[in-house]
Amino acid sequence: MNAPEKLDLVSIRASSLAELFDCPARWAAKHIDGKRLPRSAAAQLGTAVHASTAVYDASRLTGGRPVTADDAAGALVDAIRHPEEDVEWEDTKPQEAERIGLSLHARYCAEIAPQQKYLGVEVACERLEIPDLGIALTGTTDRVRETADGQIGIADLKTGGRAVGADGTVTTAGHGPQMGVYELLAEQVIGRAITAPAQIVGLNTGKTAAAQRVGTGEIEGARAALVGTAEQPGMLEHASRIIHSGLFFGNSKSVLCSPKFCPAHPTCRFKG
Ligand code: SF4
């Protein structure tokens, strides 16, 4: 009998896994062919809020002097005014992004952070290689948290115009694969079992104060869906099959199938 073929390892960033299932052709364009679009205003606003909230939370981990929400907000202003790469602001002015970001940052510090007990902030994880599937998982976990009943879990900040609904419900749909990868990665770093549901911290980037909502939602069983069982292959096995078959089919029904979000759009033969 022939030995099973050894697969070359392909890196998958946690944040890209959902995209692989949404449109494999777009994933391949970005992550194999290296095609990129200019950074959007929404993405830069997300980066800015991540930066300032991380400063605020990290200062409370170290046992040193916690910085105030106002002081931590400087990181947000910096990220908006001095982005590390070009940003396509389009109809969102940087001043408007800054105003929305500062409001969400303040609400995060006042309403969300006091409810949390974080063990890690922006936890850089070791690359997790899975040779049997020919993939290696990478990513940085926003937060590792401890729940009131002593369980360990991960938390991830999500900004966006639909991050929190008008009724306060946080959008969790579609984030499961990414959270599952963070759980696998974080477990390696902290050396403790992750048993709490993954938590999504939603920060809604609405233009009006009423639409700038914050809240939390949970995803149960994210890791189990990734890993699967003996009877049912998990998402990682499906990901491996797509990548190693090289069959990067397109999905013209994807909500991101547009020149604004897909760098393959000008030449894609799958688009509608
Ligand atoms: S243009 Fe549409 S179908 Fe083609 S790769 Fe992009 S998202 Fe997928």
XYZ file of N, CA and C and ligand atoms in Angstrom:
824
model
N 0.834 -1.199 0.000
C 0.000 0.000 0.000
C 0.876 1.260 0.000
N 0.497 2.249 -0.794
C 1.271 3.485 -0.836
C 1.079 4.298 0.436
N 2.171 4.970 0.872
C 2.047 5.867 2.034
C 1.196 7.057 1.620
N 0.407 7.620 2.583
C -0.389 8.792 2.216
C 0.502 9.938 1.750
N 0.002 10.688 0.744
C 0.791 11.795 0.191
C 1.001 12.866 1.264
N 2.261 13.350 1.360
C 2.540 14.398 2.342
C 2.147 15.745 1.735
N 1.293 16.465 2.452
C 0.793 17.735 1.919
C 1.698 18.876 2.355
N 1.967 19.815 1.435
C 2.684 21.044 1.823
C 1.773 21.852 2.738
N 2.382 22.475 3.748
C 1.575 23.263 4.678
C 1.176 24.595 4.051
N -0.086 24.921 4.137
C -0.588 26.224 3.688
C -1.094 26.956 4.924
N -0.646 28.206 5.110
C -1.062 28.984 6.278
C -2.459 29.556 6.089
N -3.238 29.463 7.139
C -4.578 30.077 7.127
C -4.679 30.991 8.336
N -4.908 32.263 8.083
C -5.151 33.185 9.189
C -6.567 32.967 9.703
N -6.706 32.987 11.024
C -8.025 32.759 11.630
C -9.074 33.669 11.001
N -8.686 34.932 10.795
C -9.656 35.909 10.301
C -10.047 35.662 8.840
N -9.332 34.753 8.156
C -9.652 34.524 6.737
C -10.464 33.245 6.513
N -10.645 32.441 7.561
C -11.257 31.122 7.345
C -12.697 31.238 6.841
N -13.472 32.146 7.424
C -14.861 32.296 6.984
C -14.906 32.696 5.509
N -13.930 33.490 5.075
C -13.888 33.927 3.680
C -13.606 32.751 2.741
N -12.815 31.800 3.208
C -12.529 30.615 2.383
C -13.828 29.882 2.055
N -14.732 29.806 3.046
C -16.005 29.120 2.802
C -16.998 30.010 2.056
N -16.875 31.315 2.226
C -17.812 32.230 1.561
C -17.523 32.280 0.062
N -16.267 32.490 -0.289
C -15.888 32.483 -1.704
C -14.429 32.037 -1.809
N -14.216 30.752 -2.116
C -12.843 30.251 -2.208
C -11.995 31.022 -3.218
N -12.623 31.478 -4.301
C -11.846 32.203 -5.320
C -11.337 33.531 -4.766
N -12.170 34.207 -3.944
C -11.722 35.472 -3.348
C -10.618 35.207 -2.324
N -10.784 34.134 -1.563
C -9.758 33.782 -0.569
C -8.415 33.532 -1.277
N -8.461 32.761 -2.372
C -7.220 32.434 -3.087
C -6.595 33.694 -3.687
N -7.444 34.584 -4.202
C -6.912 35.826 -4.788
C -6.133 36.612 -3.737
N -6.702 36.666 -2.527
C -6.047 37.456 -1.478
C -4.883 36.718 -0.834
N -5.108 35.455 -0.491
C -4.158 34.784 0.392
C -3.160 33.881 -0.332
N -3.411 33.589 -1.596
C -2.415 32.820 -2.366
C -1.769 33.732 -3.412
N -2.619 34.481 -4.125
C -2.063 35.352 -5.179
C -1.613 36.708 -4.642
N -1.974 37.014 -3.379
C -1.512 38.266 -2.756
C -2.164 39.518 -3.307
N -3.362 39.379 -3.933
C -4.043 40.583 -4.445
C -4.656 41.355 -3.271
N -4.616 42.662 -3.356
C -5.141 43.463 -2.256
C -5.923 44.654 -2.785
N -6.824 45.101 -1.960
C -7.543 46.348 -2.232
C -7.036 47.388 -1.258
N -7.202 48.685 -1.584
C -6.830 49.692 -0.589
C -7.649 49.470 0.687
N -7.075 49.841 1.790
C -7.744 49.673 3.079
C -8.983 50.575 3.140
N -10.084 50.033 3.639
C -11.317 50.822 3.689
C -11.391 51.632 4.978
N -12.272 52.645 4.965
C -12.492 53.457 6.167
C -12.984 52.571 7.308
N -13.891 51.636 6.991
C -14.447 50.769 8.038
C -13.350 49.920 8.680
N -12.441 49.405 7.841
C -11.357 48.566 8.377
C -10.430 49.401 9.263
N -10.155 50.639 8.837
C -9.248 51.469 9.635
C -9.900 51.890 10.949
N -11.207 52.129 10.906
C -11.922 52.445 12.147
C -11.840 51.247 13.101
N -12.008 50.047 12.565
C -11.893 48.845 13.398
C -10.501 48.716 14.009
N -9.481 48.954 13.191
C -8.101 48.887 13.687
C -7.886 49.892 14.814
N -8.452 51.082 14.633
C -8.261 52.154 15.618
C -8.928 51.798 16.952
N -10.143 51.272 16.883
C -10.850 50.917 18.120
C -10.140 49.740 18.809
N -9.644 48.797 18.008
C -8.869 47.692 18.590
C -7.648 48.242 19.333
N -6.978 49.221 18.718
C -5.747 49.747 19.312
C -6.026 50.416 20.653
N -7.049 51.274 20.701
C -7.287 52.037 21.940
C -7.838 51.157 23.056
N -8.737 50.249 22.713
C -9.295 49.380 23.763
C -8.214 48.424 24.288
N -7.290 48.036 23.404
C -6.200 47.147 23.851
C -5.299 47.878 24.848
N -5.018 49.162 24.580
C -4.196 49.939 25.518
C -4.897 49.999 26.872
N -6.199 50.265 26.834
C -6.978 50.394 28.075
C -6.960 49.069 28.853
N -7.267 47.974 28.163
C -7.354 46.671 28.850
C -5.976 46.180 29.296
N -4.967 46.364 28.458
C -3.626 45.859 28.804
C -3.097 46.548 30.061
N -3.443 47.818 30.215
C -2.920 48.547 31.385
C -3.524 48.010 32.680
N -4.632 47.311 32.550
C -5.270 46.740 33.739
C -4.811 45.317 34.015
N -3.996 44.767 33.137
C -3.500 43.398 33.324
C -2.224 43.373 34.143
N -1.447 44.419 33.978
C -0.058 44.329 34.409
C 0.143 44.577 35.900
N -0.878 45.082 36.573
C -0.697 45.418 37.972
C -0.082 46.794 38.137
N 0.194 47.448 37.020
C 0.734 48.812 37.064
C -0.406 49.806 37.208
N -0.158 51.045 36.815
C -1.193 52.068 36.944
C -2.107 52.033 35.714
N -3.394 51.712 35.920
C -4.289 51.652 34.765
C -4.443 53.022 34.110
N -4.395 53.053 32.798
C -4.582 54.334 32.116
C -6.074 54.640 32.050
N -6.410 55.918 31.949
C -7.817 56.302 31.839
C -8.301 56.036 30.419
N -9.620 56.017 30.277
C -10.199 55.838 28.939
C -9.739 56.975 28.021
N -9.675 58.179 28.558
C -9.247 59.329 27.744
C -7.806 59.158 27.254
N -6.930 58.729 28.150
C -5.529 58.530 27.744
C -5.423 57.432 26.682
N -6.148 56.338 26.897
C -6.073 55.219 25.939
C -6.610 55.635 24.573
N -7.539 56.602 24.564
C -8.145 57.041 23.299
C -7.111 57.643 22.352
N -5.964 58.053 22.884
C -4.907 58.600 22.037
C -4.481 57.611 20.960
N -4.513 56.325 21.283
C -4.109 55.303 20.300
C -5.092 55.277 19.135
N -6.357 55.545 19.427
C -7.376 55.574 18.368
C -7.139 56.771 17.439
N -6.920 57.912 18.050
C -6.696 59.122 17.258
C -5.463 58.945 16.370
N -4.420 58.385 16.930
C -3.189 58.117 16.168
C -3.459 57.235 14.952
N -4.209 56.161 15.186
C -4.463 55.194 14.112
C -5.286 55.816 12.986
N -6.182 56.750 13.343
C -6.995 57.402 12.295
C -6.171 58.471 11.569
N -5.410 59.236 12.336
C -4.695 60.376 11.716
C -3.397 59.955 11.032
N -2.792 58.888 11.533
C -1.512 58.443 10.962
C -1.563 56.954 10.642
N -2.430 56.554 9.705
C -2.532 55.124 9.382
C -1.220 54.595 8.801
N -0.958 53.300 9.054
C 0.302 52.720 8.578
C 0.274 52.436 7.081
N -0.937 52.404 6.502
C -1.012 52.237 5.048
C -2.104 53.164 4.513
N -2.127 53.319 3.189
C -3.117 54.223 2.603
C -4.529 53.730 2.877
N -5.415 54.667 3.175
C -6.813 54.325 3.455
C -7.693 55.020 2.424
N -8.647 54.284 1.888
C -9.642 54.837 0.954
C -10.816 55.333 1.790
N -10.800 56.599 2.176
C -11.832 57.083 3.113
C -13.184 57.241 2.420
N -13.185 57.422 1.115
C -14.416 57.633 0.332
C -15.328 58.648 1.011
N -16.613 58.281 1.271
C -17.522 59.304 1.823
C -17.480 59.384 3.354
N -16.613 58.598 3.985
C -16.429 58.757 5.431
C -15.174 59.593 5.649
N -15.341 60.768 6.219
C -14.159 61.605 6.468
C -13.422 61.058 7.688
N -12.093 61.203 7.713
C -11.355 60.735 8.893
C -11.895 61.345 10.197
N -12.325 62.621 10.125
C -12.863 63.272 11.340
C -14.120 62.555 11.820
N -14.919 62.089 10.860
C -16.150 61.395 11.248
C -15.812 60.026 11.853
N -14.850 59.345 11.226
C -14.418 58.047 11.760
C -13.884 58.230 13.181
N -13.155 59.299 13.389
C -12.578 59.563 14.719
C -13.702 59.795 15.750
N -14.710 60.557 15.335
C -15.834 60.848 16.240
C -16.573 59.548 16.623
N -16.844 58.711 15.633
C -17.549 57.451 15.903
C -16.670 56.554 16.785
N -15.397 56.482 16.431
C -14.474 55.615 17.183
C -14.347 56.049 18.637
N -14.249 57.351 18.858
C -14.099 57.845 20.243
C -15.348 57.537 21.069
N -16.502 57.647 20.445
C -17.747 57.343 21.152
C -17.783 55.854 21.528
N -17.427 54.996 20.585
C -17.449 53.549 20.873
C -16.379 53.178 21.903
N -15.227 53.801 21.794
C -14.154 53.535 22.758
C -14.634 53.886 24.181
N -15.251 55.060 24.310
C -15.720 55.491 25.637
C -16.772 54.527 26.170
N -17.675 54.110 25.293
C -18.729 53.194 25.759
C -18.154 51.825 26.105
N -17.164 51.379 25.328
C -16.521 50.098 25.656
C -15.896 50.170 27.058
N -15.149 51.248 27.307
C -14.441 51.371 28.590
C -15.419 51.489 29.766
N -16.555 52.144 29.517
C -17.509 52.372 30.618
C -18.467 51.202 30.822
N -18.844 50.537 29.700
C -19.926 49.549 29.821
C -19.471 48.093 29.689
N -18.470 47.855 28.844
C -18.060 46.459 28.592
C -16.883 46.060 29.496
N -15.816 46.843 29.466
C -14.591 46.449 30.180
C -14.826 46.142 31.668
N -15.662 46.931 32.370
C -15.841 46.633 33.798
C -16.486 45.264 34.068
N -17.155 44.717 33.044
C -17.804 43.404 33.223
C -16.837 42.250 32.956
N -15.665 42.551 32.432
C -14.771 41.501 31.958
C -13.611 41.257 32.926
N -13.155 40.000 32.946
C -11.889 39.729 33.627
C -10.973 39.109 32.574
N -10.031 39.925 32.121
C -9.156 39.455 31.058
C -7.860 38.881 31.634
N -7.419 37.790 31.002
C -6.125 37.189 31.362
C -5.075 37.530 30.309
N -5.520 37.921 29.145
C -4.582 38.265 28.073
C -5.229 39.243 27.107
N -4.417 40.138 26.565
C -4.896 41.141 25.601
C -4.009 41.055 24.361
N -4.644 40.956 23.186
C -3.892 40.809 21.922
C -2.842 39.698 22.082
N -3.335 38.517 22.312
C -2.458 37.386 22.620
C -1.919 36.802 21.305
N -0.628 37.012 21.075
C 0.000 36.477 19.857
C 0.209 34.982 20.053
N -0.333 34.208 19.145
C -0.311 32.756 19.328
C 0.713 32.108 18.408
N 1.267 31.001 18.880
C 2.170 30.198 18.049
C 1.393 29.669 16.854
N 2.096 29.538 15.740
C 1.471 28.921 14.561
C 1.152 27.461 14.921
N -0.080 27.053 14.620
C -0.484 25.678 14.941
C -0.516 24.863 13.645
N 0.441 23.922 13.540
C 0.542 23.136 12.305
C -0.258 21.846 12.426
N -1.011 21.542 11.384
C -1.778 20.293 11.353
C -1.326 19.545 10.097
N -0.231 18.785 10.190
C 0.368 18.181 8.984
C -0.584 17.254 8.240
N -1.436 16.515 8.958
C -2.348 15.582 8.272
C -3.268 16.311 7.292
N -3.605 17.570 7.643
C -4.500 18.337 6.769
C -3.726 19.289 5.862
N -2.417 19.381 6.089
C -1.601 20.267 5.252
C -1.926 21.725 5.474
N -2.304 22.087 6.709
C -2.588 23.499 6.980
C -1.889 23.928 8.278
N -1.667 25.223 8.399
C -1.095 25.794 9.622
C -1.953 27.005 9.975
N -2.451 27.038 11.208
C -3.351 28.115 11.627
C -2.555 29.211 12.320
N -2.883 30.455 12.011
C -2.200 31.584 12.637
C -3.232 32.637 13.047
N -2.822 33.516 13.944
C -3.721 34.603 14.328
C -3.380 35.148 15.696
N -3.929 36.310 15.989
C -3.774 36.933 17.300
C -5.149 37.031 17.940
N -5.263 36.506 19.133
C -6.558 36.484 19.828
C -6.750 37.803 20.570
N -7.868 38.481 20.311
C -8.088 39.799 20.940
C -7.965 39.718 22.464
N -8.727 38.811 23.065
C -8.711 38.709 24.530
C -8.867 37.254 24.952
N -8.187 36.918 26.062
C -8.483 35.666 26.769
C -9.140 36.093 28.067
N -10.262 35.492 28.398
C -11.047 35.962 29.551
C -11.323 34.828 30.520
N -11.652 35.217 31.742
C -12.106 34.252 32.733
C -13.532 34.634 33.096
N -14.438 33.681 33.051
C -15.844 33.984 33.345
C -16.063 33.986 34.866
N -17.233 34.428 35.274
C -17.539 34.531 36.709
C -17.441 33.167 37.390
N -17.716 32.091 36.647
C -17.639 30.759 37.272
C -16.275 30.089 37.042
N -15.277 30.880 36.677
C -13.902 30.362 36.623
C -13.517 29.656 35.339
N -14.375 29.693 34.319
C -14.001 29.065 33.038
C -13.159 30.042 32.213
N -12.370 29.448 31.312
C -11.529 30.260 30.431
C -12.153 30.279 29.036
N -12.113 31.435 28.417
C -12.652 31.557 27.060
C -11.933 32.668 26.314
N -12.324 32.845 25.068
C -11.739 33.947 24.294
C -12.831 34.986 24.017
N -12.391 36.201 23.762
C -13.337 37.258 23.371
C -12.751 37.980 22.169
N -13.623 38.397 21.274
C -13.169 39.046 20.051
C -13.997 40.300 19.810
N -13.342 41.408 19.521
C -14.051 42.671 19.270
C -14.402 42.763 17.788
N -15.656 43.045 17.521
C -16.106 43.199 16.133
C -16.741 44.568 15.959
N -16.198 45.347 15.057
C -16.804 46.632 14.733
C -17.517 46.498 13.385
N -18.457 47.378 13.138
C -19.125 47.354 11.842
C -20.528 47.913 11.953
N -21.101 48.204 10.815
C -22.428 48.809 10.766
C -23.547 47.862 11.147
N -23.234 46.548 11.201
C -24.258 45.589 11.619
C -23.772 44.737 12.791
N -22.834 45.279 13.560
C -22.255 44.488 14.659
C -23.249 44.270 15.793
N -24.120 45.282 16.015
C -25.136 45.169 17.072
C -26.453 45.703 16.517
N -27.495 44.885 16.564
C -28.790 45.295 16.021
C -29.466 46.351 16.882
N -30.543 46.936 16.338
C -31.279 47.975 17.061
C -31.863 47.426 18.365
N -32.101 46.114 18.419
C -32.645 45.524 19.657
C -31.528 45.119 20.627
N -30.284 45.456 20.286
C -29.161 45.159 21.181
C -28.530 43.794 20.949
N -29.066 43.024 19.988
C -28.502 41.691 19.731
C -27.198 41.812 18.946
N -26.174 41.162 19.451
C -24.864 41.192 18.786
C -24.834 40.131 17.685
N -24.335 40.520 16.526
C -24.246 39.571 15.411
C -23.130 38.564 15.679
N -23.511 37.307 15.769
C -22.498 36.255 15.978
C -22.381 35.360 14.742
N -23.407 35.376 13.887
C -23.417 34.497 12.716
C -22.189 34.766 11.845
N -21.567 33.691 11.406
C -20.420 33.830 10.499
C -19.077 33.948 11.202
N -19.094 34.150 12.514
C -17.820 34.311 13.223
C -17.308 32.991 13.829
N -18.113 31.943 13.763
C -17.747 30.679 14.414
C -16.396 30.115 14.001
N -16.110 30.015 12.684
C -14.817 29.430 12.290
C -13.629 30.199 12.871
N -13.699 31.531 12.808
C -12.594 32.348 13.330
C -12.442 32.131 14.841
N -13.563 32.092 15.554
C -13.485 31.910 17.014
C -12.927 30.528 17.357
N -13.317 29.536 16.558
C -12.804 28.181 16.796
C -11.292 28.131 16.666
N -10.754 28.829 15.667
C -9.295 28.858 15.486
C -8.642 29.574 16.665
N -9.227 30.697 17.093
C -8.650 31.413 18.238
C -8.631 30.514 19.475
N -9.673 29.739 19.638
C -9.696 28.846 20.812
C -8.555 27.821 20.742
N -8.367 27.248 19.566
C -7.277 26.268 19.414
C -5.924 26.924 19.683
N -5.738 28.127 19.133
C -4.449 28.819 19.275
C -4.213 29.270 20.723
N -5.254 29.840 21.333
C -5.089 30.395 22.680
C -4.807 29.281 23.699
N -5.412 28.140 23.474
C -5.210 27.026 24.401
C -3.734 26.638 24.480
N -3.076 26.720 23.313
C -1.637 26.404 23.295
C -0.850 27.377 24.154
N -1.223 28.663 24.063
C -0.449 29.703 24.730
C -0.671 29.683 26.237
N -1.939 29.573 26.641
C -2.210 29.693 28.078
C -2.095 28.364 28.803
N -2.085 27.261 28.043
C -1.912 25.947 28.665
C -3.077 25.554 29.555
N -4.249 26.119 29.305
C -5.443 25.734 30.057
C -6.571 25.444 29.071
N -7.463 24.553 29.475
C -8.557 24.192 28.573
C -9.542 25.357 28.443
N -9.968 25.599 27.218
C -10.983 26.630 26.990
C -12.349 25.960 27.011
N -13.151 26.340 27.978
C -14.456 25.679 28.138
C -15.619 26.663 28.042
N -15.334 27.960 28.166
C -16.420 28.948 28.081
C -16.765 29.208 26.619
N -18.000 29.614 26.339
C -18.330 29.979 24.952
C -17.458 31.140 24.488
N -17.214 31.195 23.178
C -16.496 32.356 22.635
C -17.415 33.568 22.747
N -16.827 34.687 23.082
C -17.635 35.904 23.257
C -17.317 36.907 22.144
N -18.358 37.435 21.538
C -18.181 38.512 20.559
C -18.561 39.821 21.253
N -17.631 40.767 21.251
C -17.931 42.099 21.772
C -18.260 42.960 20.551
N -19.531 43.290 20.406
C -19.976 44.047 19.232
C -19.919 45.541 19.488
N -19.358 46.274 18.520
C -19.258 47.738 18.611
C -19.821 48.283 17.302
N -21.043 48.792 17.363
C -21.749 49.183 16.145
C -21.366 50.590 15.697
N -20.832 50.655 14.489
C -20.249 51.918 14.008
C -21.283 52.805 13.298
N -22.419 53.011 13.925
C -23.445 53.878 13.325
C -23.010 55.339 13.349
N -23.627 56.132 12.470
C -23.224 57.539 12.395
C -23.855 58.381 13.495
N -25.025 57.956 13.987
C -25.679 58.719 15.052
C -25.375 58.066 16.400
N -25.541 58.850 17.459
C -25.265 58.329 18.804
C -26.152 57.111 19.088
N -27.409 57.170 18.628
C -28.340 56.061 18.909
C -27.888 54.769 18.223
N -27.199 54.919 17.109
C -26.777 53.724 16.359
C -25.397 53.234 16.772
N -24.771 53.941 17.701
C -23.453 53.483 18.183
C -23.683 52.592 19.407
N -24.036 51.353 19.105
C -24.423 50.425 20.162
C -23.260 49.504 20.515
N -23.215 49.074 21.775
C -22.217 48.089 22.179
C -22.938 46.951 22.904
N -22.355 45.770 22.881
C -22.966 44.634 23.562
C -22.104 43.400 23.405
N -22.548 42.312 23.997
C -21.801 41.058 23.867
C -22.751 39.927 23.453
N -22.204 38.968 22.732
C -22.946 37.774 22.341
C -22.015 36.581 22.463
N -22.571 35.384 22.422
C -21.732 34.196 22.628
C -21.911 33.177 21.510
N -20.845 32.418 21.281
C -20.878 31.317 20.306
C -20.447 30.054 21.039
N -21.352 29.087 21.079
C -21.056 27.802 21.729
C -20.445 26.843 20.708
N -19.521 26.024 21.150
C -19.040 24.899 20.334
C -18.270 25.282 19.092
N -17.634 26.448 19.088
C -16.926 26.898 17.880
C -15.813 25.920 17.501
N -15.070 25.460 18.499
C -13.942 24.566 18.217
C -14.434 23.207 17.717
N -15.525 22.708 18.312
C -16.038 21.386 17.938
C -16.429 21.384 16.459
N -17.040 22.483 15.987
C -17.447 22.548 14.581
C -16.233 22.550 13.658
N -15.140 23.095 14.132
C -13.914 23.124 13.325
C -13.268 21.755 13.226
N -13.196 21.108 14.372
C -12.434 19.862 14.457
C -13.258 18.681 13.955
N -14.570 18.691 14.190
C -15.438 17.616 13.731
C -15.321 16.372 14.581
N -15.883 15.274 14.063
C -15.858 13.995 14.784
C -15.420 12.919 13.797
N -15.306 11.678 14.326
C -14.909 10.568 13.447
C -15.940 10.395 12.332
N -17.208 10.669 12.621
C -18.264 10.468 11.610
C -18.432 11.686 10.700
N -18.211 12.856 11.277
C -18.486 14.085 10.518
C -17.247 14.955 10.430
N -16.687 15.136 9.232
C -15.493 15.977 9.135
C -15.786 17.401 9.593
N -14.821 18.008 10.248
C -14.987 19.385 10.695
C -14.616 20.363 9.590
N -14.784 21.638 9.890
C -14.522 22.673 8.883
C -13.066 22.686 8.444
N -12.153 22.321 9.336
C -10.732 22.349 8.943
C -10.466 21.316 7.851
N -11.152 20.193 7.932
C -10.960 19.174 6.895
C -11.526 19.681 5.560
N -12.670 20.335 5.642
C -13.237 20.917 4.408
C -12.290 21.979 3.832
N -11.731 22.787 4.732
C -10.805 23.836 4.277
C -9.608 23.196 3.577
N -9.087 22.143 4.181
C -7.929 21.452 3.599
C -8.265 20.906 2.208
N -9.469 20.342 2.076
C -9.850 19.760 0.778
C -9.941 20.841 -0.299
N -10.531 21.975 0.075
C -10.648 23.070 -0.919
C -9.248 23.531 -1.331
N -8.404 23.778 -0.335
C -7.088 24.355 -0.627
C -6.223 23.380 -1.421
N -6.187 22.134 -0.988
C -5.265 21.201 -1.649
C -5.816 20.622 -2.951
N -7.126 20.786 -3.178
C -7.651 20.374 -4.494
C -7.331 21.458 -5.524
N -7.116 22.698 -5.026
C -6.881 23.813 -5.947
C -8.151 24.256 -6.655
N -9.295 23.726 -6.229
C -10.564 24.093 -6.887
C -11.174 25.297 -6.171
N -10.655 26.447 -6.488
C -11.110 27.672 -5.826
C -12.276 28.255 -6.622
N -13.433 27.664 -6.399
C -14.622 28.122 -7.127
C -15.105 29.455 -6.553
N -15.863 30.188 -7.338
C -16.352 31.494 -6.896
C -17.788 31.418 -6.413
N -18.202 32.437 -5.700
C -19.570 32.523 -5.198
C -20.104 33.919 -5.501
N -20.801 34.017 -6.626
C -21.295 35.339 -7.032
C -22.426 35.811 -6.125
N -22.946 34.937 -5.268
C -24.023 35.329 -4.340
C -23.451 35.910 -3.039
N -22.139 35.855 -2.875
C -21.535 36.405 -1.657
C -21.884 37.890 -1.539
N -22.169 38.353 -0.314
C -22.480 39.787 -0.147
C -21.236 40.638 -0.413
N -20.077 40.012 -0.433
C -18.840 40.762 -0.689
C -18.401 40.651 -2.155
N -19.290 40.127 -3.002
C -18.949 39.989 -4.427
C -19.160 41.329 -5.125
N -18.175 42.194 -4.970
C -18.251 43.516 -5.606
C -16.833 44.059 -5.722
N -16.626 45.015 -6.639
C -15.272 45.574 -6.796
C -14.776 46.223 -5.515
N -15.727 46.611 -4.643
C -15.347 47.294 -3.409
C -14.670 46.335 -2.417
N -15.084 45.083 -2.461
C -14.586 44.143 -1.449
C -13.715 43.027 -2.014
N -13.742 42.829 -3.326
C -13.021 41.670 -3.870
C -11.956 42.107 -4.882
N -10.694 41.808 -4.593
C -9.623 42.230 -5.513
C -9.611 41.425 -6.806
N -10.339 40.299 -6.828
C -10.363 39.483 -8.049
C -11.475 39.921 -8.990
N -12.325 40.840 -8.539
C -13.541 41.171 -9.281
C -13.300 41.540 -10.748
N -12.297 42.371 -11.070
C -12.158 42.782 -12.484
C -11.988 41.609 -13.438
N -11.356 40.536 -12.998
C -11.055 39.436 -13.924
C -11.792 38.142 -13.579
N -12.639 38.172 -12.553
C -13.253 36.925 -12.089
C -14.271 36.381 -13.082
N -14.174 35.072 -13.382
C -15.126 34.491 -14.325
C -16.365 33.953 -13.620
N -16.377 34.010 -12.271
C -17.534 33.484 -11.537
C -18.558 34.566 -11.209
N -18.139 35.816 -11.277
C -19.048 36.883 -10.806
C -20.290 36.937 -11.704
N -21.386 37.412 -11.096
C -22.643 37.412 -11.827
C -22.704 38.531 -12.865
S -15.771 38.482 -7.959
Fe -17.298 37.446 -6.657
S -17.218 35.301 -7.268
Fe -15.357 36.278 -8.041
S -13.832 35.900 -6.473
Fe -14.745 37.890 -6.057
S -16.400 37.464 -4.596
Fe -15.837 35.530 -5.530
